[in-house]
Short mmCIF file of C-alpha atoms and ligand atoms in Angstrom, two decimals:
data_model
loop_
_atom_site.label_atom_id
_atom_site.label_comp_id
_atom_site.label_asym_id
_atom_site.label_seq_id
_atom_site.Cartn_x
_atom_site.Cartn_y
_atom_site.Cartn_z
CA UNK X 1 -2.57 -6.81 20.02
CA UNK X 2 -0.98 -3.87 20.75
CA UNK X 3 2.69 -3.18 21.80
CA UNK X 4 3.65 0.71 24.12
CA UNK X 5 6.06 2.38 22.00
CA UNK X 6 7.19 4.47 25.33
CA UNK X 7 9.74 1.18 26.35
CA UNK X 8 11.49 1.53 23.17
CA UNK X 9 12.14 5.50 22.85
CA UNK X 10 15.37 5.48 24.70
CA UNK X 11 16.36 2.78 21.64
CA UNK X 12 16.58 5.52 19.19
CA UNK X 13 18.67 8.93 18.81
CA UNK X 14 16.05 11.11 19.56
CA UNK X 15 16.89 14.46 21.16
CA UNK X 16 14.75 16.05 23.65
CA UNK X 17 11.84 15.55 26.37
CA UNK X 18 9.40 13.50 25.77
CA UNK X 19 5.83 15.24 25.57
CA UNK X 20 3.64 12.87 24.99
CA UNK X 21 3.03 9.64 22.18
CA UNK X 22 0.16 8.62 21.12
CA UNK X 23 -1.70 5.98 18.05
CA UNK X 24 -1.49 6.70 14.47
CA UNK X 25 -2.96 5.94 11.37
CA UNK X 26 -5.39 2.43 10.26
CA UNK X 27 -3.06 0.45 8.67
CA UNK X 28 -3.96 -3.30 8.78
CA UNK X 29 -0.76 -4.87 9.67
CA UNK X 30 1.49 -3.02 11.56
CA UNK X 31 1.15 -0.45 14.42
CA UNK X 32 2.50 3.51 14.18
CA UNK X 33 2.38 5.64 16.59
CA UNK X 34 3.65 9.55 16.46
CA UNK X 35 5.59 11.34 19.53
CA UNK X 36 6.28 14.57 20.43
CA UNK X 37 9.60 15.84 22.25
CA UNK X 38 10.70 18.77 23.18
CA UNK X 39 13.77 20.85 23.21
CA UNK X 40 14.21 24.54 24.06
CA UNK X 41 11.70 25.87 22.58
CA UNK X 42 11.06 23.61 19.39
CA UNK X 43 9.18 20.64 18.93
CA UNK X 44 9.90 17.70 16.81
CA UNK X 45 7.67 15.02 16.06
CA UNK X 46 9.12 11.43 14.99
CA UNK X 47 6.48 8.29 14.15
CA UNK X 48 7.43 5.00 15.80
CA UNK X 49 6.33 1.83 13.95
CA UNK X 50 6.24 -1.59 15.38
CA UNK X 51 6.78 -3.97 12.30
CA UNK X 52 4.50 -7.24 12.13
CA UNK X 53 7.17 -10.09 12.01
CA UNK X 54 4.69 -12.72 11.62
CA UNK X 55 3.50 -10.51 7.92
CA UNK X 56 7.03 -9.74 7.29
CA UNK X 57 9.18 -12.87 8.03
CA UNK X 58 12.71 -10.30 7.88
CA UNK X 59 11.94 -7.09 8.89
CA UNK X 60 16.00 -6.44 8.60
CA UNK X 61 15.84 -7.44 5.14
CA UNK X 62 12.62 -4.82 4.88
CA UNK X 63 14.75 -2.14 6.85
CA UNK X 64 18.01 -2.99 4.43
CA UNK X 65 15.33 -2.09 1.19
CA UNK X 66 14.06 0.75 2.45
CA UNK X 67 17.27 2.34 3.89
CA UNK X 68 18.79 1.37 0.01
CA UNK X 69 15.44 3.22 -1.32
CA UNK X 70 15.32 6.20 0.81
CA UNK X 71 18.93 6.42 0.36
CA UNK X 72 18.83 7.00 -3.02
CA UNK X 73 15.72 8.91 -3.51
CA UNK X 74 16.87 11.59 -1.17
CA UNK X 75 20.22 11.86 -3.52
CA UNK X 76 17.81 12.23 -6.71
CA UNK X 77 15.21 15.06 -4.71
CA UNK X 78 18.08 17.08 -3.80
CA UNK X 79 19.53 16.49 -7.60
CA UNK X 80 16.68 18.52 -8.70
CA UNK X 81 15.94 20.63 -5.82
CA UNK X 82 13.59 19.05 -3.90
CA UNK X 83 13.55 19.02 -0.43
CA UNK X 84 14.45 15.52 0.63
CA UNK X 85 13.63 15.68 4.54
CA UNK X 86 9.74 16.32 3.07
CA UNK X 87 9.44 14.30 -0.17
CA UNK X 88 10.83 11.15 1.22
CA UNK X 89 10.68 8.93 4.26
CA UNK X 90 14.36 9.86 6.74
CA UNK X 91 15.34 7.21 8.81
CA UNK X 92 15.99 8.02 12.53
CA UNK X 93 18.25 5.70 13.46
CA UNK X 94 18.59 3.39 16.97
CA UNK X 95 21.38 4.32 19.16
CA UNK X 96 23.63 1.71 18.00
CA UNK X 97 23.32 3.11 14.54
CA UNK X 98 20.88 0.44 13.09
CA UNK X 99 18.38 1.20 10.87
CA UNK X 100 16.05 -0.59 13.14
CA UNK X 101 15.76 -1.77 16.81
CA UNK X 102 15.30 -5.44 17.89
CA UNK X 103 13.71 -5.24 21.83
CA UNK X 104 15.16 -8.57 23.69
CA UNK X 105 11.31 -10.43 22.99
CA UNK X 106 12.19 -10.32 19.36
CA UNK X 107 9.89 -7.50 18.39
CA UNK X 108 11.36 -4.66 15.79
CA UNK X 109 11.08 -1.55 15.76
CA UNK X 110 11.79 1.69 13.45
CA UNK X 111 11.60 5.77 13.52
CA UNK X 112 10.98 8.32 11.25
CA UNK X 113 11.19 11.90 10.87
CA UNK X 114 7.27 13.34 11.33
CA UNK X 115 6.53 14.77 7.72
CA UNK X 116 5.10 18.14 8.89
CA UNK X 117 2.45 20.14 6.78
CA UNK X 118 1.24 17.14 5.37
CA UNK X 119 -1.15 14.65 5.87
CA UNK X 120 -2.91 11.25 4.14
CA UNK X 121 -6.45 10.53 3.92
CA UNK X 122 -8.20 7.04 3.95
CA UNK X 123 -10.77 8.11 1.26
CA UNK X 124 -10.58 10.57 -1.86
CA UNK X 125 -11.73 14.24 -0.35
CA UNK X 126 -11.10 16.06 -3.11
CA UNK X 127 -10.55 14.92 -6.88
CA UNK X 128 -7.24 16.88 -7.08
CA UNK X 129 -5.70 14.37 -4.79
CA UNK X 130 -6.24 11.49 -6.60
CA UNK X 131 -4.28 12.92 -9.51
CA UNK X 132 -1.58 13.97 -7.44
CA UNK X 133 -1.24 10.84 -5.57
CA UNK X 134 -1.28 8.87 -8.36
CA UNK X 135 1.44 11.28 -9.89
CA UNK X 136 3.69 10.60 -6.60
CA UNK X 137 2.82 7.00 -7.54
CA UNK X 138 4.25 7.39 -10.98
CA UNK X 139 7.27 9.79 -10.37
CA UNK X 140 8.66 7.24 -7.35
CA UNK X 141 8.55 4.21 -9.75
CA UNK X 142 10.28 6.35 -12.34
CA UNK X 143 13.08 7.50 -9.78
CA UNK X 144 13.42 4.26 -8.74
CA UNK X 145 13.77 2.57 -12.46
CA UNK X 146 17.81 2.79 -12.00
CA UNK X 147 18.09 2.02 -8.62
CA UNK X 148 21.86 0.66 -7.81
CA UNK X 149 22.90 -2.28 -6.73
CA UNK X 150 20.94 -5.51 -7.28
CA UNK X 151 17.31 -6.79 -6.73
CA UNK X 152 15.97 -5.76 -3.67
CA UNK X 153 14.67 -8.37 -0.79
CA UNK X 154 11.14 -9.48 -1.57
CA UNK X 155 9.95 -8.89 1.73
CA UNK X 156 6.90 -11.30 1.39
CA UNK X 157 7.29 -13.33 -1.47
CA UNK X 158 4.73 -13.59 -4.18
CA UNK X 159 2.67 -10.86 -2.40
CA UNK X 160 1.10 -9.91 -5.75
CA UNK X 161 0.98 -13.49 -7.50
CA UNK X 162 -2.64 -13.30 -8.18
CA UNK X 163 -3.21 -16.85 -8.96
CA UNK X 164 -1.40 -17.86 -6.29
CA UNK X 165 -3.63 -15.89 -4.25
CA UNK X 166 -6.92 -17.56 -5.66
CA UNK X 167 -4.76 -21.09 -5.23
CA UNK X 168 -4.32 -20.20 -1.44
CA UNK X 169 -7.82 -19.36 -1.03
CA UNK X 170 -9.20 -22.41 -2.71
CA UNK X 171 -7.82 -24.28 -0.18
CA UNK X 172 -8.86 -22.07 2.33
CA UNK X 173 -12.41 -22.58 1.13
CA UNK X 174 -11.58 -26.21 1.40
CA UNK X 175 -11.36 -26.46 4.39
CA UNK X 176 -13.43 -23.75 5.38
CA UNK X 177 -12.64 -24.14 9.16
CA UNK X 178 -14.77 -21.85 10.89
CA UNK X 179 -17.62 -23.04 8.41
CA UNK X 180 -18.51 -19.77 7.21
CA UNK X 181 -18.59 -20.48 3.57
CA UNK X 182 -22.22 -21.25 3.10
CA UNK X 183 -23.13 -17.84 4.53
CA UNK X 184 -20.92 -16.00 1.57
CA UNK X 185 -21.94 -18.16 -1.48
CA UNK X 186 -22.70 -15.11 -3.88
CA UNK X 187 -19.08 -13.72 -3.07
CA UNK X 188 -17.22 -16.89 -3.45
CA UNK X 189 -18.69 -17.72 -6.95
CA UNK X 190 -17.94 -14.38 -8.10
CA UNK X 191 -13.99 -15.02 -7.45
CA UNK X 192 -14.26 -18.51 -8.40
CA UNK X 193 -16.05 -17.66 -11.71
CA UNK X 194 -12.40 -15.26 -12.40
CA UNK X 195 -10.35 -18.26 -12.01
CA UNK X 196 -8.60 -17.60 -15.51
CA UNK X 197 -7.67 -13.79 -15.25
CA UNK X 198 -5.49 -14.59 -12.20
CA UNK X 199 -2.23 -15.83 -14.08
CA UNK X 200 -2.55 -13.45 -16.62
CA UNK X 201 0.30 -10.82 -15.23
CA UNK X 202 2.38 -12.95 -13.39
CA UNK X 203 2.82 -15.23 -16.59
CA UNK X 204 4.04 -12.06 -18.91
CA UNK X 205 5.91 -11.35 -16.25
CA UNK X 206 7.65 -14.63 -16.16
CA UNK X 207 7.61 -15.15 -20.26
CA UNK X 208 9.68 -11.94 -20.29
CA UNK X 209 6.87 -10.13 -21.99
CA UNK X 210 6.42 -7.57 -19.03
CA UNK X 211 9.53 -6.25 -17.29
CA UNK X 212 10.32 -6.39 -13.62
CA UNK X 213 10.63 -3.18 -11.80
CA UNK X 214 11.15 -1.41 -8.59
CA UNK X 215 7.39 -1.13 -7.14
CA UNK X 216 5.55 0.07 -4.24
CA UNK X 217 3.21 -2.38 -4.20
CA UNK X 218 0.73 -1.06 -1.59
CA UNK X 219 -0.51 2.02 -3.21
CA UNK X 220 -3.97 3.02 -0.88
CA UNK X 221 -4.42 6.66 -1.34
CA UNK X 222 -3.31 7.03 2.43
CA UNK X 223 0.39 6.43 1.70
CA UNK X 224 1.17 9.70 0.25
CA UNK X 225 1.36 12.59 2.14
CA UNK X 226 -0.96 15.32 0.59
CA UNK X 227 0.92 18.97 1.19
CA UNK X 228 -1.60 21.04 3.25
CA UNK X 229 -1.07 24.24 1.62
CA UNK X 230 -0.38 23.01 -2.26
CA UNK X 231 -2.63 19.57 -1.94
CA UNK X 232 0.25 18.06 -4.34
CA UNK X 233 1.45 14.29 -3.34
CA UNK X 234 4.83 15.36 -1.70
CA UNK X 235 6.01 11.92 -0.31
CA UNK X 236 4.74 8.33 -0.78
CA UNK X 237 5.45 6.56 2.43
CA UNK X 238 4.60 3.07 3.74
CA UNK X 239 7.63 1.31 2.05
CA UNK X 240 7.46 -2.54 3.51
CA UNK X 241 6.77 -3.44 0.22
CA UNK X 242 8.77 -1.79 -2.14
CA UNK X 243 10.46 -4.76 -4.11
CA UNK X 244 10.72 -6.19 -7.67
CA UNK X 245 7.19 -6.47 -9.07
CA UNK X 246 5.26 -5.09 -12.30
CA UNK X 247 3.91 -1.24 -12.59
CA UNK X 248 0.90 -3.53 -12.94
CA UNK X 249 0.36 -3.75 -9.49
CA UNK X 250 1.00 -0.23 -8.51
CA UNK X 251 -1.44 1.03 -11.29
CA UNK X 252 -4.19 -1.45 -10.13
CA UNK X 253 -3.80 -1.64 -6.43
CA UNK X 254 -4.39 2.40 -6.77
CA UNK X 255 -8.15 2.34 -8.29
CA UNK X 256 -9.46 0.44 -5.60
CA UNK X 257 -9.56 3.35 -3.52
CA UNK X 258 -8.59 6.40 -5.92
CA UNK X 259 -11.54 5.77 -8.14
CA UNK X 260 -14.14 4.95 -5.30
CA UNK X 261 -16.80 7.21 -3.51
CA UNK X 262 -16.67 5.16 -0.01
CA UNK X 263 -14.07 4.06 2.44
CA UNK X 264 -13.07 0.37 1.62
CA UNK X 265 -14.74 -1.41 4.55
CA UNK X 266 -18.50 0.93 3.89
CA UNK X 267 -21.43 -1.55 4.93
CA UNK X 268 -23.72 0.45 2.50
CA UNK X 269 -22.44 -0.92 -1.01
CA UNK X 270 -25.32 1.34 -2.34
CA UNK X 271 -22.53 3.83 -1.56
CA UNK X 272 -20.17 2.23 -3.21
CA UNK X 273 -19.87 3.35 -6.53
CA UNK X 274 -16.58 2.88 -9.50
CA UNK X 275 -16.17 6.63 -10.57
CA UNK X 276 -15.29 7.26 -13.63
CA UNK X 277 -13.95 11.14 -13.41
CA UNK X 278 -12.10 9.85 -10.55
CA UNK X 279 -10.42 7.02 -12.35
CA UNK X 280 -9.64 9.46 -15.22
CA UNK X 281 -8.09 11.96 -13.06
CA UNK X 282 -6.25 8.89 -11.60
CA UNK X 283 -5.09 7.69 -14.97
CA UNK X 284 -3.76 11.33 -16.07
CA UNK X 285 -1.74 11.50 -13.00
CA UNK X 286 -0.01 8.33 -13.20
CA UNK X 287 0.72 8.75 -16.61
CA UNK X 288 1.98 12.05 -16.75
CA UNK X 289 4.68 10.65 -14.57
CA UNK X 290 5.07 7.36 -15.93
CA UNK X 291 3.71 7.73 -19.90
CA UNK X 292 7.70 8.03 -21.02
CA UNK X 293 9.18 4.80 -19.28
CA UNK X 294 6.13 2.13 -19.97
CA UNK X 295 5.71 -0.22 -23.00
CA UNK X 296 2.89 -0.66 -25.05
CA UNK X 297 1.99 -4.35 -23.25
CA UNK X 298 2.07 -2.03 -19.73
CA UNK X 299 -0.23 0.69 -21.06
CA UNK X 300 -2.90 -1.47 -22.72
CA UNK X 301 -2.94 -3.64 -19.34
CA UNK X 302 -3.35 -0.46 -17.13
CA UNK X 303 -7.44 -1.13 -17.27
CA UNK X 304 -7.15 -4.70 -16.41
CA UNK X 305 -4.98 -4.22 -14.09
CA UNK X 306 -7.25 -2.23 -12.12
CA UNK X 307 -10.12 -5.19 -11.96
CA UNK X 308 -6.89 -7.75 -11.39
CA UNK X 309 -5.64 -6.25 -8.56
CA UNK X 310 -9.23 -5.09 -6.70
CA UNK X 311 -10.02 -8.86 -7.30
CA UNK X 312 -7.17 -9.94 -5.88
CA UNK X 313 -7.37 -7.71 -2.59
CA UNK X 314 -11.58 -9.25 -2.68
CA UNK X 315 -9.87 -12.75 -2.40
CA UNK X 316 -7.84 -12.08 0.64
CA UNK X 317 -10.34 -10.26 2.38
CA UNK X 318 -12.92 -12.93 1.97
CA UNK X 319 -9.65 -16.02 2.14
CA UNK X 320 -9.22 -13.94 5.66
CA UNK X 321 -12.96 -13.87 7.00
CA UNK X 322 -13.18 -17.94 6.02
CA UNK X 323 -9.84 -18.36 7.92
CA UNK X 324 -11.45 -16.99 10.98
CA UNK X 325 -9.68 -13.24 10.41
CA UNK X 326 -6.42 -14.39 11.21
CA UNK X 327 -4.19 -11.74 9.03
CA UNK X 328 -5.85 -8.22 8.85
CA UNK X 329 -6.50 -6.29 12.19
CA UNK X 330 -10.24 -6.38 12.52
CA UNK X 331 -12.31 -3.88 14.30
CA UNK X 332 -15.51 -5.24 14.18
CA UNK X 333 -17.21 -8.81 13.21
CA UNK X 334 -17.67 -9.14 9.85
CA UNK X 335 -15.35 -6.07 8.91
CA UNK X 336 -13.00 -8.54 6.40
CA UNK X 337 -16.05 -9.47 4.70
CA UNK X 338 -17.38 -5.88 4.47
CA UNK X 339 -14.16 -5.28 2.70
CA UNK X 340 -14.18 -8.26 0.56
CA UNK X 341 -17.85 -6.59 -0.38
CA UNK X 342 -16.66 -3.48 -1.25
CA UNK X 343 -13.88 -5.06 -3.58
CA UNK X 344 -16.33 -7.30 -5.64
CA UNK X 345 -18.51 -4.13 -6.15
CA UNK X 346 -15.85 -2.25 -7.47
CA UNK X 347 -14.62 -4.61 -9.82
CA UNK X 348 -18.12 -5.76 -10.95
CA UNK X 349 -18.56 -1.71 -11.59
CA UNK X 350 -15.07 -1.66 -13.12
CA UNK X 351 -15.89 -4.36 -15.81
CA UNK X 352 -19.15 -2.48 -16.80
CA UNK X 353 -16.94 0.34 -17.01
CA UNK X 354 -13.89 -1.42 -19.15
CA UNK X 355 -14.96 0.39 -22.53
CA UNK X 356 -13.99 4.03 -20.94
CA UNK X 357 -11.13 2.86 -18.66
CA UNK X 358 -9.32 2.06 -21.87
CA UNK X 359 -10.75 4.86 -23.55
CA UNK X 360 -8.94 7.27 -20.98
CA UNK X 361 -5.62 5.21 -21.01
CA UNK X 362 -4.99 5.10 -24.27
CA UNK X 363 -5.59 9.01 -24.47
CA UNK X 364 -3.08 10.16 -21.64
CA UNK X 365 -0.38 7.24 -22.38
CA UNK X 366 -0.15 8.84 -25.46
P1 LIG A 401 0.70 1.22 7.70
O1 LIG A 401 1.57 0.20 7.07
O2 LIG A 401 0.18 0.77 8.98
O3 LIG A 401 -0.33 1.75 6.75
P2 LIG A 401 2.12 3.74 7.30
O4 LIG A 401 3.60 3.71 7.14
O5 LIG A 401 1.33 3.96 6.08
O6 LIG A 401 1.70 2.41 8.06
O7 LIG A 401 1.77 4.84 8.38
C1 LIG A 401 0.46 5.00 8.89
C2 LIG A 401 0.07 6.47 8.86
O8 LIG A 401 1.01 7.21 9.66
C3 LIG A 401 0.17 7.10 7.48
O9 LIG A 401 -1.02 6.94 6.76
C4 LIG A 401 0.46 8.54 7.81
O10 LIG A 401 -0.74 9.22 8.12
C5 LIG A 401 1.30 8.45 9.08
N1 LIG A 401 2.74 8.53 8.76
C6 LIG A 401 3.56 7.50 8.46
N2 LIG A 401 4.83 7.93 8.26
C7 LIG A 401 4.81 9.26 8.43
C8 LIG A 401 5.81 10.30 8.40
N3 LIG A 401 7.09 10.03 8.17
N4 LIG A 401 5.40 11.56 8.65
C9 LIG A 401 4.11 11.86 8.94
N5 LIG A 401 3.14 10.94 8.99
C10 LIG A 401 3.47 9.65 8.74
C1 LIG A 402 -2.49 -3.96 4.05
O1 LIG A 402 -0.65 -2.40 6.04
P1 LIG A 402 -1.55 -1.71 5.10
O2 LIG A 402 -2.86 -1.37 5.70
O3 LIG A 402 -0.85 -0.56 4.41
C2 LIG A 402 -1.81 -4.98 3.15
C3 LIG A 402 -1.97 -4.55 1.69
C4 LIG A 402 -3.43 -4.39 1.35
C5 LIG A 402 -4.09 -3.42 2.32
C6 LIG A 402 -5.56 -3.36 2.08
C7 LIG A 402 1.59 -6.31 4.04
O4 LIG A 402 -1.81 -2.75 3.89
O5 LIG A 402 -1.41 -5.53 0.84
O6 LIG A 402 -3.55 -3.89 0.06
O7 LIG A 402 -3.85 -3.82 3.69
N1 LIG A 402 -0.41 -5.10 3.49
C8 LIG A 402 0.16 -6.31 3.66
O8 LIG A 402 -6.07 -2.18 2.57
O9 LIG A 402 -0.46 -7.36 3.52
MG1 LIG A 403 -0.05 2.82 5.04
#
């Protein structure tokens, strides 16, 4: 499915003549696109992003977070100097002032500024970007850890309730409706077999024993912009998500990609490898933003967090290719189970690896 962001331009304030718009990015759930206008002599760029209702039930309660969010993270950039038209996502809004616009078949809409100079990649290039990524990953959680005014929306509830997750897929492979199950045996007994380590955050986190926190919750390496000229992680974007969760998930979510050598749907697992200097590198960044505001329970969890979370992104990949690939865009057959492949591998790698991972936590938390 795709939807022509040219019908909904004239929605927007958006000065200029249109040059030309065209498909960005390889997200999985929603579709951005990036124009170009013209005025005089300058060029401005805006992205365009049509916002999967059927993912995200509200997308005005989404666009009421993130307006609340970019709001108050441009007030704390320009606090200490920043520039906050680069180092966070601005708003364009629709001609009726709204953060968002609603097109008369019910489908939603939003614009952006085009970050300039800048650019995300799908896969770690170079080892300096996964430290300042995961940096930007640490410094927006800590920016956001007195954010006013209430709880913000959770735009898809439970999103990171692990054992939900295995729960849903259990009854997925129930009833294992396009009868794909016996093809994928080795993959579904390796979740099934980490039944037990699925409740583990989400019942600290509802004992009290882990706080609640403004999170990103979708931390891929491609939502931070990487600054051409300096390669530091100038703006985390993607911000759907951003709702009360656990650093937990930020942390983990983050090694998936960060600490791997291959994209996350490569067909040649021989190429996918858990990397160890990348993970450190990973773990130094984060924490040299975020070593002053965790407690002792977050920091010794960092590690496990990491398998957690990669298992938890293996058992909606695979819960998607049973379902008949019903949730994830898909651009080829097979593709959810190539990623559900590349998960398992990184977590099996990950727990060979769980001696070190702590090894390097516990040196830069402290
Ligand atoms: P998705 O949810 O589909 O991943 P993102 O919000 O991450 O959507 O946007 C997809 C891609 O578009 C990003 O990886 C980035 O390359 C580009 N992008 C998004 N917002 C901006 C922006 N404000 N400026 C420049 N590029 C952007
Ligand atoms: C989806 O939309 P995108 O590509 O940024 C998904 C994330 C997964 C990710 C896996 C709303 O993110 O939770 O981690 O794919 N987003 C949603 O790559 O489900
Ligand atoms: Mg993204």
């Amino acid at each position: 499915m795709s939807h022509d962001p040219k019908l909904i331009l004239s929605n927007f304030q958006l000065e200029g003549r249109l040059i030309e718009v065209k498909a960005n990015g390889s997200g999985h759930i929603n579709e951005t696109y990036v124009s170009r206008f013209q005025t005089g002599k300058q060029e401005q760029r805006y992205i365009h992003q049509w916002i999967n209702h059927h993912v995200f039930k509200e997308p005005p309660k989404v666009m009421e977070n993130i307006e609340r969010v970019t709001c108050y993270l441009q007030e704390k950039i320009a606090e200490a100097g920043g520039d906050p038209t680069r180092e966070t996502l601005t708003i364009v809004p629709a001609v009726d002032g709204c953060s968002y616009y609603q097109t008369p078949q019910g489908d939603y809409w939003r614009t952006y500024t085009c970050i300039e100079g800048a650019r995300t990649y799908d896969q770690v290039e170079e080892l300096r970007h996964v430290y300042n990524a995961s940096r930007a990953f640490g410094n927006f959680q800590k920016l956001l850890s007195d954010l006013p005014g209430g709880r913000l929306h959770e735009t898809i509830p439970d999103f990171h309730h692990t054992r939900k997750r295995f729960e849903t897929f259990e009854r997925i492979l129930e009833a294992d409706r396009c009868q794909r199950a016996a093809g994928v045996k080795a993959e579904i007994d390796f979740i099934l077999e980490r039944q037990e380590q699925t409740g583990k955050v989400v019942d600290l986190l509802a004992q009290g024993m882990l706080p609640e926190r403004v999170t990103h919750n979708d931390t891929k390496l491609n939502n931070v912009m990487i600054d051409a000229q300096s390669g530091e992680g100038i703006c985390v974007i993607d911000l759907d998500t951003v709702m009360p969760g656990s650093v937990l998930y930020d942390f983990g979510d983050s090694v998936r990609i960060g600490a791997s050598s291959a994209a996350e749907d490569e067909r040649d697992l021989s190429k996918v490898c858990f990397n160890i200097e990348m993970f450190e590198m990973l773990a130094r960044g984060y924490l040299d933003s975020a070593r002053e505001f965790l407690t002792p329970l977050e920091l010794e969890l960092l590690p496990f967090s990491a398998r957690l979370i990669t298992l938890e992104q293996a058992i909606r990949f695979l819960g998607d290719y049973l379902n008949g690939d019903v949730y994830y865009k898909t651009h080829r057959p097979g593709h959810n189970l190539d990623r559900a492949r590349t998960q398992i591998k990184m977590v099996a790698e990950m727990e060979a690896n769980s001696d070190q991972m702590e090894a390097i936590t516990h040196r830069y938390g402290s």
